[in-house]
Amino acid sequence: MTQTIAVPPVLSGLSSIADQYDVVLSDVWGVLHNGMKAHPAAAQALMAIRRQGVPVILISNAPRQSPVVVGQLDRLGIPRAAYDAIVTSGDVSRDVIRTRPGEPIHHVGPKRDLVVFEGMNARLVAIEDAAYVVCTGLVDDRNETPDDYQDRLERMKARDLYFVCGNPDKVVEVGHDLIYCAGAIGDRYQAMGGKVLYAGKPFEPAYETCLGYAERITGKPTDRSRVLTIGDAMRTDVAGAARMGFDCLFLGEGIHAEQVLGPDGIKAEGLAALIAETGQHPRYAMRNLSW
């Protein structure tokens, strides 16, 4: 007997559920922009719910610290009025580095991510001289795949190096393309038996930082049943919400678009199949974020 997967309600706008929540935690890449252009309707929706007194905290698996992401949002034309604060994987990675002052680090990732080490007591070295690894992505994420890192991962494992994954995403949408992220390398290292700390969604440290911001903004503890998360990734956004006891609004126009979107919006059968494959069940769904 084939099991029927119940799909979540598909909303026409965020306004239909806004009064149910005291705090919104929104993904950035895939919600507010696609890496190349902003999604103005999403920014307008977040601005609208903020006007109702609901704080909006952006939670991103970007491997760079939050001020760098603010600069990117500014350049894309996303108003600062759309959010109260930002928490990134880069922020969490820096917290880890602070607990190991002066220890030599092997960095895996593009040069643009070296900003994560700025102002830190950190020395970057070769694998053979490292105490641990910080991975922020693929060095050349437009042309490389995780297969290109097998030899390097074997050298890390031979030394049993601790691996800080500075972006738990496996892939991210850039325009119409999907490119690999640090999570794809971290998963491979973990499958080899390596010890991996994922510095971002779907794990607790980044969410706990968000809740701290929310409490300072509202002046009271946050009821987790009245937290709404918004994102486009089952593995990070939806799974993280479930881990923390939050509701999640899943957006179809993101990394899962090929499977869940049709000409008329979200396809019930595609979303049901994705839920069955991932075991993750969002509370609501929308094609893209709007008010």
PDB file of C-alpha atoms in Angstrom:
ATOM      1  CA  MET A   1       0.000   0.000   0.000  1.00  0.00           C
ATOM      2  CA  THR A   2       1.461   3.356  -1.038  1.00  0.00           C
ATOM      3  CA  GLN A   3       1.641   5.954   1.737  1.00  0.00           C
ATOM      4  CA  THR A   4       0.106   9.331   0.896  1.00  0.00           C
ATOM      5  CA  ILE A   5       2.280  12.290   1.862  1.00  0.00           C
ATOM      6  CA  ALA A   6       0.285  15.287   3.116  1.00  0.00           C
ATOM      7  CA  VAL A   7       1.629  18.517   1.644  1.00  0.00           C
ATOM      8  CA  PRO A   8       1.586  21.749   3.672  1.00  0.00           C
ATOM      9  CA  PRO A   9      -0.845  24.575   2.892  1.00  0.00           C
ATOM     10  CA  VAL A  10       0.372  26.762   0.025  1.00  0.00           C
ATOM     11  CA  LEU A  11       0.053  30.417   1.064  1.00  0.00           C
ATOM     12  CA  SER A  12      -0.685  33.354  -1.182  1.00  0.00           C
ATOM     13  CA  GLY A  13       1.157  35.758   1.126  1.00  0.00           C
ATOM     14  CA  LEU A  14       2.916  36.101   4.473  1.00  0.00           C
ATOM     15  CA  SER A  15       0.127  38.379   5.713  1.00  0.00           C
ATOM     16  CA  SER A  16      -2.209  35.385   6.059  1.00  0.00           C
ATOM     17  CA  ILE A  17      -0.189  33.969   8.988  1.00  0.00           C
ATOM     18  CA  ALA A  18       1.622  37.062  10.313  1.00  0.00           C
ATOM     19  CA  ASP A  19      -0.476  37.339  13.484  1.00  0.00           C
ATOM     20  CA  GLN A  20       0.584  33.839  14.598  1.00  0.00           C
ATOM     21  CA  TYR A  21       4.238  34.748  15.181  1.00  0.00           C
ATOM     22  CA  ASP A  22       6.345  36.914  17.478  1.00  0.00           C
ATOM     23  CA  VAL A  23       9.711  36.438  15.708  1.00  0.00           C
ATOM     24  CA  VAL A  24      10.753  35.695  12.121  1.00  0.00           C
ATOM     25  CA  LEU A  25      14.082  34.049  11.275  1.00  0.00           C
ATOM     26  CA  SER A  26      14.667  34.314   7.537  1.00  0.00           C
ATOM     27  CA  ASP A  27      17.226  32.743   5.292  1.00  0.00           C
ATOM     28  CA  VAL A  28      19.036  35.211   3.010  1.00  0.00           C
ATOM     29  CA  TRP A  29      20.284  33.492  -0.148  1.00  0.00           C
ATOM     30  CA  GLY A  30      17.229  31.967  -1.824  1.00  0.00           C
ATOM     31  CA  VAL A  31      14.794  34.285  -0.036  1.00  0.00           C
ATOM     32  CA  LEU A  32      16.042  37.866  -0.425  1.00  0.00           C
ATOM     33  CA  HIS A  33      18.279  37.249  -3.448  1.00  0.00           C
ATOM     34  CA  ASN A  34      19.645  34.523  -5.714  1.00  0.00           C
ATOM     35  CA  GLY A  35      23.274  35.580  -5.589  1.00  0.00           C
ATOM     36  CA  MET A  36      22.924  37.954  -8.516  1.00  0.00           C
ATOM     37  CA  LYS A  37      19.716  39.923  -8.074  1.00  0.00           C
ATOM     38  CA  ALA A  38      17.425  40.903  -5.220  1.00  0.00           C
ATOM     39  CA  HIS A  39      13.855  39.704  -4.733  1.00  0.00           C
ATOM     40  CA  PRO A  40      12.068  43.002  -3.929  1.00  0.00           C
ATOM     41  CA  ALA A  41       8.747  41.384  -2.970  1.00  0.00           C
ATOM     42  CA  ALA A  42      10.523  39.358  -0.257  1.00  0.00           C
ATOM     43  CA  ALA A  43      12.120  42.473   1.222  1.00  0.00           C
ATOM     44  CA  GLN A  44       8.747  44.224   1.169  1.00  0.00           C
ATOM     45  CA  ALA A  45       7.157  41.293   3.023  1.00  0.00           C
ATOM     46  CA  LEU A  46       9.769  41.378   5.771  1.00  0.00           C
ATOM     47  CA  MET A  47       9.414  45.145   6.070  1.00  0.00           C
ATOM     48  CA  ALA A  48       5.638  44.721   6.398  1.00  0.00           C
ATOM     49  CA  ILE A  49       5.823  42.172   9.208  1.00  0.00           C
ATOM     50  CA  ARG A  50       8.366  44.332  11.025  1.00  0.00           C
ATOM     51  CA  ARG A  51       5.870  47.195  10.885  1.00  0.00           C
ATOM     52  CA  GLN A  52       3.525  44.930  12.841  1.00  0.00           C
ATOM     53  CA  GLY A  53       6.109  44.740  15.633  1.00  0.00           C
ATOM     54  CA  VAL A  54       7.613  41.369  14.704  1.00  0.00           C
ATOM     55  CA  PRO A  55      11.431  41.406  14.691  1.00  0.00           C
ATOM     56  CA  VAL A  56      13.129  39.850  11.664  1.00  0.00           C
ATOM     57  CA  ILE A  57      16.530  38.235  12.122  1.00  0.00           C
ATOM     58  CA  LEU A  58      18.344  36.991   9.051  1.00  0.00           C
ATOM     59  CA  ILE A  59      20.138  33.679   9.539  1.00  0.00           C
ATOM     60  CA  SER A  60      22.590  32.782   6.803  1.00  0.00           C
ATOM     61  CA  ASN A  61      25.030  29.979   6.150  1.00  0.00           C
ATOM     62  CA  ALA A  62      27.343  32.501   4.485  1.00  0.00           C
ATOM     63  CA  PRO A  63      30.890  31.716   5.642  1.00  0.00           C
ATOM     64  CA  ARG A  64      31.675  35.428   6.068  1.00  0.00           C
ATOM     65  CA  GLN A  65      30.810  37.511   9.116  1.00  0.00           C
ATOM     66  CA  SER A  66      27.558  39.476   9.271  1.00  0.00           C
ATOM     67  CA  PRO A  67      28.937  42.968   8.406  1.00  0.00           C
ATOM     68  CA  VAL A  68      30.209  41.548   5.104  1.00  0.00           C
ATOM     69  CA  VAL A  69      26.741  40.164   4.331  1.00  0.00           C
ATOM     70  CA  VAL A  70      25.172  43.525   5.210  1.00  0.00           C
ATOM     71  CA  GLY A  71      27.441  45.102   2.594  1.00  0.00           C
ATOM     72  CA  GLN A  72      26.332  42.552   0.000  1.00  0.00           C
ATOM     73  CA  LEU A  73      22.669  43.227   0.759  1.00  0.00           C
ATOM     74  CA  ASP A  74      23.287  46.957   0.470  1.00  0.00           C
ATOM     75  CA  ARG A  75      24.858  46.490  -2.954  1.00  0.00           C
ATOM     76  CA  LEU A  76      21.881  44.424  -4.110  1.00  0.00           C
ATOM     77  CA  GLY A  77      19.521  47.184  -2.992  1.00  0.00           C
ATOM     78  CA  ILE A  78      17.899  45.264  -0.137  1.00  0.00           C
ATOM     79  CA  PRO A  79      16.740  47.837   2.448  1.00  0.00           C
ATOM     80  CA  ARG A  80      18.084  47.584   5.970  1.00  0.00           C
ATOM     81  CA  ALA A  81      14.488  48.185   7.058  1.00  0.00           C
ATOM     82  CA  ALA A  82      13.815  44.554   6.047  1.00  0.00           C
ATOM     83  CA  TYR A  83      15.674  43.134   9.058  1.00  0.00           C
ATOM     84  CA  ASP A  84      16.772  43.836  12.629  1.00  0.00           C
ATOM     85  CA  ALA A  85      19.951  41.737  12.771  1.00  0.00           C
ATOM     86  CA  ILE A  86      21.964  39.109  10.892  1.00  0.00           C
ATOM     87  CA  VAL A  87      23.621  35.921  12.162  1.00  0.00           C
ATOM     88  CA  THR A  88      25.964  34.059   9.798  1.00  0.00           C
ATOM     89  CA  SER A  89      27.972  30.859   9.764  1.00  0.00           C
ATOM     90  CA  GLY A  90      31.021  33.113   9.551  1.00  0.00           C
ATOM     91  CA  ASP A  91      30.080  34.589  12.925  1.00  0.00           C
ATOM     92  CA  VAL A  92      29.798  31.099  14.421  1.00  0.00           C
ATOM     93  CA  SER A  93      33.128  30.030  12.859  1.00  0.00           C
ATOM     94  CA  ARG A  94      34.832  33.055  14.427  1.00  0.00           C
ATOM     95  CA  ASP A  95      33.374  32.052  17.799  1.00  0.00           C
ATOM     96  CA  VAL A  96      35.024  28.632  17.378  1.00  0.00           C
ATOM     97  CA  ILE A  97      38.365  30.198  16.386  1.00  0.00           C
ATOM     98  CA  ARG A  98      38.253  32.402  19.515  1.00  0.00           C
ATOM     99  CA  THR A  99      38.137  29.263  21.664  1.00  0.00           C
ATOM    100  CA  ARG A 100      41.427  28.066  20.099  1.00  0.00           C
ATOM    101  CA  PRO A 101      43.619  31.208  20.128  1.00  0.00           C
ATOM    102  CA  GLY A 102      46.894  30.988  18.258  1.00  0.00           C
ATOM    103  CA  GLU A 103      46.358  27.451  16.963  1.00  0.00           C
ATOM    104  CA  PRO A 104      47.462  26.975  13.335  1.00  0.00           C
ATOM    105  CA  ILE A 105      44.583  26.553  10.866  1.00  0.00           C
ATOM    106  CA  HIS A 106      44.398  25.036   7.412  1.00  0.00           C
ATOM    107  CA  HIS A 107      41.859  26.994   5.367  1.00  0.00           C
ATOM    108  CA  VAL A 108      39.904  25.435   2.513  1.00  0.00           C
ATOM    109  CA  GLY A 109      38.004  27.990   0.458  1.00  0.00           C
ATOM    110  CA  PRO A 110      38.254  30.940  -1.930  1.00  0.00           C
ATOM    111  CA  LYS A 111      40.408  33.972  -1.179  1.00  0.00           C
ATOM    112  CA  ARG A 112      37.316  36.144  -0.774  1.00  0.00           C
ATOM    113  CA  ASP A 113      36.524  34.233   2.431  1.00  0.00           C
ATOM    114  CA  LEU A 114      39.807  35.157   4.128  1.00  0.00           C
ATOM    115  CA  VAL A 115      37.898  38.040   5.734  1.00  0.00           C
ATOM    116  CA  VAL A 116      36.575  35.525   8.271  1.00  0.00           C
ATOM    117  CA  PHE A 117      40.056  35.443   9.837  1.00  0.00           C
ATOM    118  CA  GLU A 118      40.518  39.213  10.020  1.00  0.00           C
ATOM    119  CA  GLY A 119      41.271  40.456  13.517  1.00  0.00           C
ATOM    120  CA  MET A 120      41.569  36.906  14.844  1.00  0.00           C
ATOM    121  CA  ASN A 121      44.550  35.292  16.546  1.00  0.00           C
ATOM    122  CA  ALA A 122      44.850  32.807  13.681  1.00  0.00           C
ATOM    123  CA  ARG A 123      47.747  31.571  11.548  1.00  0.00           C
ATOM    124  CA  LEU A 124      46.991  29.827   8.237  1.00  0.00           C
ATOM    125  CA  VAL A 125      49.225  26.876   7.387  1.00  0.00           C
ATOM    126  CA  ALA A 126      49.455  23.721   5.272  1.00  0.00           C
ATOM    127  CA  ILE A 127      47.583  20.560   6.238  1.00  0.00           C
ATOM    128  CA  GLU A 128      50.749  18.997   7.645  1.00  0.00           C
ATOM    129  CA  ASP A 129      51.220  21.875  10.120  1.00  0.00           C
ATOM    130  CA  ALA A 130      47.579  22.508  11.084  1.00  0.00           C
ATOM    131  CA  ALA A 131      45.828  21.886  14.397  1.00  0.00           C
ATOM    132  CA  TYR A 132      42.445  21.931  12.686  1.00  0.00           C
ATOM    133  CA  VAL A 133      40.672  22.884   9.449  1.00  0.00           C
ATOM    134  CA  VAL A 134      38.240  25.690   8.638  1.00  0.00           C
ATOM    135  CA  CYS A 135      36.405  25.118   5.351  1.00  0.00           C
ATOM    136  CA  THR A 136      34.398  27.999   3.887  1.00  0.00           C
ATOM    137  CA  GLY A 137      33.818  26.469   0.458  1.00  0.00           C
ATOM    138  CA  LEU A 138      35.550  25.212  -2.660  1.00  0.00           C
ATOM    139  CA  VAL A 139      38.564  27.203  -3.804  1.00  0.00           C
ATOM    140  CA  ASP A 140      37.112  27.496  -7.322  1.00  0.00           C
ATOM    141  CA  ASP A 141      33.416  26.824  -6.809  1.00  0.00           C
ATOM    142  CA  ARG A 142      32.548  27.555 -10.453  1.00  0.00           C
ATOM    143  CA  ASN A 143      34.698  24.734 -11.795  1.00  0.00           C
ATOM    144  CA  GLU A 144      35.501  22.308  -8.974  1.00  0.00           C
ATOM    145  CA  THR A 145      33.426  19.566  -7.356  1.00  0.00           C
ATOM    146  CA  PRO A 146      33.895  17.713  -4.039  1.00  0.00           C
ATOM    147  CA  ASP A 147      35.660  14.952  -5.985  1.00  0.00           C
ATOM    148  CA  ASP A 148      38.585  17.335  -6.461  1.00  0.00           C
ATOM    149  CA  TYR A 149      39.132  17.351  -2.682  1.00  0.00           C
ATOM    150  CA  GLN A 150      39.425  13.622  -2.015  1.00  0.00           C
ATOM    151  CA  ASP A 151      43.226  13.591  -1.758  1.00  0.00           C
ATOM    152  CA  ARG A 152      43.224  16.631   0.528  1.00  0.00           C
ATOM    153  CA  LEU A 153      40.547  15.066   2.744  1.00  0.00           C
ATOM    154  CA  GLU A 154      42.544  11.851   3.021  1.00  0.00           C
ATOM    155  CA  ARG A 155      45.568  13.863   4.180  1.00  0.00           C
ATOM    156  CA  MET A 156      43.395  15.590   6.794  1.00  0.00           C
ATOM    157  CA  LYS A 157      41.962  12.285   7.984  1.00  0.00           C
ATOM    158  CA  ALA A 158      45.420  10.746   8.245  1.00  0.00           C
ATOM    159  CA  ARG A 159      46.149  13.420  10.871  1.00  0.00           C
ATOM    160  CA  ASP A 160      42.635  13.174  12.352  1.00  0.00           C
ATOM    161  CA  LEU A 161      42.143  16.930  12.008  1.00  0.00           C
ATOM    162  CA  TYR A 162      39.030  18.547  13.447  1.00  0.00           C
ATOM    163  CA  PHE A 163      36.999  20.113  10.616  1.00  0.00           C
ATOM    164  CA  VAL A 164      34.972  23.312  11.067  1.00  0.00           C
ATOM    165  CA  CYS A 165      32.464  23.560   8.217  1.00  0.00           C
ATOM    166  CA  GLY A 166      31.897  27.292   7.777  1.00  0.00           C
ATOM    167  CA  ASN A 167      28.867  26.851   5.497  1.00  0.00           C
ATOM    168  CA  PRO A 168      26.727  23.733   6.028  1.00  0.00           C
ATOM    169  CA  ASP A 169      24.910  24.245   2.698  1.00  0.00           C
ATOM    170  CA  LYS A 170      25.690  21.557   0.116  1.00  0.00           C
ATOM    171  CA  VAL A 171      24.732  23.740  -2.836  1.00  0.00           C
ATOM    172  CA  VAL A 172      23.516  27.279  -3.416  1.00  0.00           C
ATOM    173  CA  GLU A 173      21.672  28.890  -6.301  1.00  0.00           C
ATOM    174  CA  VAL A 174      23.652  31.522  -8.227  1.00  0.00           C
ATOM    175  CA  GLY A 175      21.405  32.950 -10.914  1.00  0.00           C
ATOM    176  CA  HIS A 176      20.112  29.817 -12.617  1.00  0.00           C
ATOM    177  CA  ASP A 177      23.066  27.626 -11.616  1.00  0.00           C
ATOM    178  CA  LEU A 178      23.730  25.485  -8.544  1.00  0.00           C
ATOM    179  CA  ILE A 179      27.258  25.535  -7.138  1.00  0.00           C
ATOM    180  CA  TYR A 180      28.802  23.381  -4.427  1.00  0.00           C
ATOM    181  CA  CYS A 181      29.364  24.773  -0.930  1.00  0.00           C
ATOM    182  CA  ALA A 182      31.427  23.757   2.104  1.00  0.00           C
ATOM    183  CA  GLY A 183      28.714  21.409   3.370  1.00  0.00           C
ATOM    184  CA  ALA A 184      29.362  19.058   0.458  1.00  0.00           C
ATOM    185  CA  ILE A 185      33.006  18.768   1.520  1.00  0.00           C
ATOM    186  CA  GLY A 186      32.162  18.528   5.224  1.00  0.00           C
ATOM    187  CA  ASP A 187      29.718  15.686   4.561  1.00  0.00           C
ATOM    188  CA  ARG A 188      32.373  13.813   2.622  1.00  0.00           C
ATOM    189  CA  TYR A 189      34.909  14.228   5.447  1.00  0.00           C
ATOM    190  CA  GLN A 190      32.343  13.094   8.016  1.00  0.00           C
ATOM    191  CA  ALA A 191      31.540  10.021   5.894  1.00  0.00           C
ATOM    192  CA  MET A 192      35.262   9.189   6.048  1.00  0.00           C
ATOM    193  CA  GLY A 193      35.040   9.212   9.842  1.00  0.00           C
ATOM    194  CA  GLY A 194      36.315  12.753  10.337  1.00  0.00           C
ATOM    195  CA  LYS A 195      35.050  14.970  13.149  1.00  0.00           C
ATOM    196  CA  VAL A 196      33.008  17.870  11.737  1.00  0.00           C
ATOM    197  CA  LEU A 197      31.439  20.906  13.399  1.00  0.00           C
ATOM    198  CA  TYR A 198      28.807  22.523  11.185  1.00  0.00           C
ATOM    199  CA  ALA A 199      28.807  26.251  11.993  1.00  0.00           C
ATOM    200  CA  GLY A 200      25.274  27.121  10.918  1.00  0.00           C
ATOM    201  CA  LYS A 201      21.847  25.768   9.992  1.00  0.00           C
ATOM    202  CA  PRO A 202      20.437  23.245  10.799  1.00  0.00           C
ATOM    203  CA  PHE A 203      22.429  23.131  14.047  1.00  0.00           C
ATOM    204  CA  GLU A 204      21.717  24.900  17.327  1.00  0.00           C
ATOM    205  CA  PRO A 205      24.498  27.503  17.830  1.00  0.00           C
ATOM    206  CA  ALA A 206      23.367  29.896  15.081  1.00  0.00           C
ATOM    207  CA  TYR A 207      19.723  29.634  16.152  1.00  0.00           C
ATOM    208  CA  GLU A 208      20.567  30.250  19.800  1.00  0.00           C
ATOM    209  CA  THR A 209      22.380  33.432  18.765  1.00  0.00           C
ATOM    210  CA  CYS A 210      19.260  34.512  16.854  1.00  0.00           C
ATOM    211  CA  LEU A 211      17.070  33.896  19.890  1.00  0.00           C
ATOM    212  CA  GLY A 212      19.437  36.025  21.944  1.00  0.00           C
ATOM    213  CA  TYR A 213      18.954  38.904  19.516  1.00  0.00           C
ATOM    214  CA  ALA A 214      15.183  38.412  19.574  1.00  0.00           C
ATOM    215  CA  GLU A 215      15.078  38.518  23.373  1.00  0.00           C
ATOM    216  CA  ARG A 216      17.067  41.742  23.450  1.00  0.00           C
ATOM    217  CA  ILE A 217      14.762  43.308  20.857  1.00  0.00           C
ATOM    218  CA  THR A 218      11.461  42.216  22.439  1.00  0.00           C
ATOM    219  CA  GLY A 219      12.592  42.379  26.060  1.00  0.00           C
ATOM    220  CA  LYS A 220      11.223  38.922  26.857  1.00  0.00           C
ATOM    221  CA  PRO A 221      12.015  35.236  26.298  1.00  0.00           C
ATOM    222  CA  THR A 222      10.864  33.835  22.970  1.00  0.00           C
ATOM    223  CA  ASP A 223       8.119  31.218  22.803  1.00  0.00           C
ATOM    224  CA  ARG A 224       9.495  28.786  20.223  1.00  0.00           C
ATOM    225  CA  SER A 225       6.015  27.864  19.071  1.00  0.00           C
ATOM    226  CA  ARG A 226       5.647  31.479  17.884  1.00  0.00           C
ATOM    227  CA  VAL A 227       8.855  31.561  15.817  1.00  0.00           C
ATOM    228  CA  LEU A 228       8.547  31.333  12.033  1.00  0.00           C
ATOM    229  CA  THR A 229      11.558  30.434   9.922  1.00  0.00           C
ATOM    230  CA  ILE A 230      11.618  31.077   6.180  1.00  0.00           C
ATOM    231  CA  GLY A 231      13.881  29.337   3.683  1.00  0.00           C
ATOM    232  CA  ASP A 232      14.284  27.328   0.498  1.00  0.00           C
ATOM    233  CA  ALA A 233      16.398  24.355   1.662  1.00  0.00           C
ATOM    234  CA  MET A 234      14.942  21.209   3.193  1.00  0.00           C
ATOM    235  CA  ARG A 235      18.284  20.052   4.607  1.00  0.00           C
ATOM    236  CA  THR A 236      19.085  23.278   6.452  1.00  0.00           C
ATOM    237  CA  ASP A 237      16.066  25.589   6.774  1.00  0.00           C
ATOM    238  CA  VAL A 238      13.295  23.038   7.273  1.00  0.00           C
ATOM    239  CA  ALA A 239      15.423  20.566   9.241  1.00  0.00           C
ATOM    240  CA  GLY A 240      16.768  23.347  11.458  1.00  0.00           C
ATOM    241  CA  ALA A 241      13.271  24.585  12.262  1.00  0.00           C
ATOM    242  CA  ALA A 242      12.203  21.065  13.237  1.00  0.00           C
ATOM    243  CA  ARG A 243      15.305  20.652  15.420  1.00  0.00           C
ATOM    244  CA  MET A 244      14.528  23.891  17.277  1.00  0.00           C
ATOM    245  CA  GLY A 245      10.742  23.515  17.568  1.00  0.00           C
ATOM    246  CA  PHE A 246       9.942  26.337  15.125  1.00  0.00           C
ATOM    247  CA  ASP A 247       7.470  26.472  12.240  1.00  0.00           C
ATOM    248  CA  CYS A 248       8.938  26.781   8.743  1.00  0.00           C
ATOM    249  CA  LEU A 249       7.657  28.458   5.599  1.00  0.00           C
ATOM    250  CA  PHE A 250       9.280  26.654   2.672  1.00  0.00           C
ATOM    251  CA  LEU A 251       9.866  28.572  -0.558  1.00  0.00           C
ATOM    252  CA  GLY A 252       9.738  26.584  -3.775  1.00  0.00           C
ATOM    253  CA  GLU A 253      11.645  29.039  -5.940  1.00  0.00           C
ATOM    254  CA  GLY A 254      15.126  28.112  -4.727  1.00  0.00           C
ATOM    255  CA  ILE A 255      17.441  25.126  -4.769  1.00  0.00           C
ATOM    256  CA  HIS A 256      14.514  22.647  -5.059  1.00  0.00           C
ATOM    257  CA  ALA A 257      12.722  24.586  -7.822  1.00  0.00           C
ATOM    258  CA  GLU A 258      13.263  21.968 -10.517  1.00  0.00           C
ATOM    259  CA  GLN A 259      11.440  19.359  -8.458  1.00  0.00           C
ATOM    260  CA  VAL A 260       8.648  21.372  -6.830  1.00  0.00           C
ATOM    261  CA  LEU A 261       7.698  24.125  -9.291  1.00  0.00           C
ATOM    262  CA  GLY A 262       5.454  24.000 -12.336  1.00  0.00           C
ATOM    263  CA  PRO A 263       3.953  26.647 -14.603  1.00  0.00           C
ATOM    264  CA  ASP A 264       1.194  27.367 -12.081  1.00  0.00           C
ATOM    265  CA  GLY A 265       3.375  27.427  -8.967  1.00  0.00           C
ATOM    266  CA  ILE A 266       4.149  24.685  -6.466  1.00  0.00           C
ATOM    267  CA  LYS A 267       3.297  21.172  -7.691  1.00  0.00           C
ATOM    268  CA  ALA A 268       1.715  19.127  -4.904  1.00  0.00           C
ATOM    269  CA  GLU A 269       3.200  15.884  -6.252  1.00  0.00           C
ATOM    270  CA  GLY A 270       6.686  17.380  -6.510  1.00  0.00           C
ATOM    271  CA  LEU A 271       6.566  18.762  -2.982  1.00  0.00           C
ATOM    272  CA  ALA A 272       5.203  15.468  -1.646  1.00  0.00           C
ATOM    273  CA  ALA A 273       8.064  13.597  -3.295  1.00  0.00           C
ATOM    274  CA  LEU A 274      10.622  16.005  -1.811  1.00  0.00           C
ATOM    275  CA  ILE A 275       9.117  15.596   1.663  1.00  0.00           C
ATOM    276  CA  ALA A 276       9.238  11.818   1.276  1.00  0.00           C
ATOM    277  CA  GLU A 277      12.862  11.910   0.110  1.00  0.00           C
ATOM    278  CA  THR A 278      14.113  14.221   2.854  1.00  0.00           C
ATOM    279  CA  GLY A 279      11.825  13.319   5.733  1.00  0.00           C
ATOM    280  CA  GLN A 280      11.349  17.059   6.350  1.00  0.00           C
ATOM    281  CA  HIS A 281       7.862  18.551   6.525  1.00  0.00           C
ATOM    282  CA  PRO A 282       7.478  22.354   6.488  1.00  0.00           C
ATOM    283  CA  ARG A 283       4.449  23.958   8.140  1.00  0.00           C
ATOM    284  CA  TYR A 284       3.647  26.089   5.064  1.00  0.00           C
ATOM    285  CA  ALA A 285       4.822  26.565   1.482  1.00  0.00           C
ATOM    286  CA  MET A 286       4.919  29.443  -0.998  1.00  0.00           C
ATOM    287  CA  ARG A 287       6.414  29.871  -4.448  1.00  0.00           C
ATOM    288  CA  ASN A 288       8.432  32.892  -3.283  1.00  0.00           C
ATOM    289  CA  LEU A 289       8.098  35.273  -0.385  1.00  0.00           C
ATOM    290  CA  SER A 290       5.578  38.093  -0.685  1.00  0.00           C
ATOM    291  CA  TRP A 291       3.236  39.894   1.658  1.00  0.00           C
TER     292      TRP A 291
END
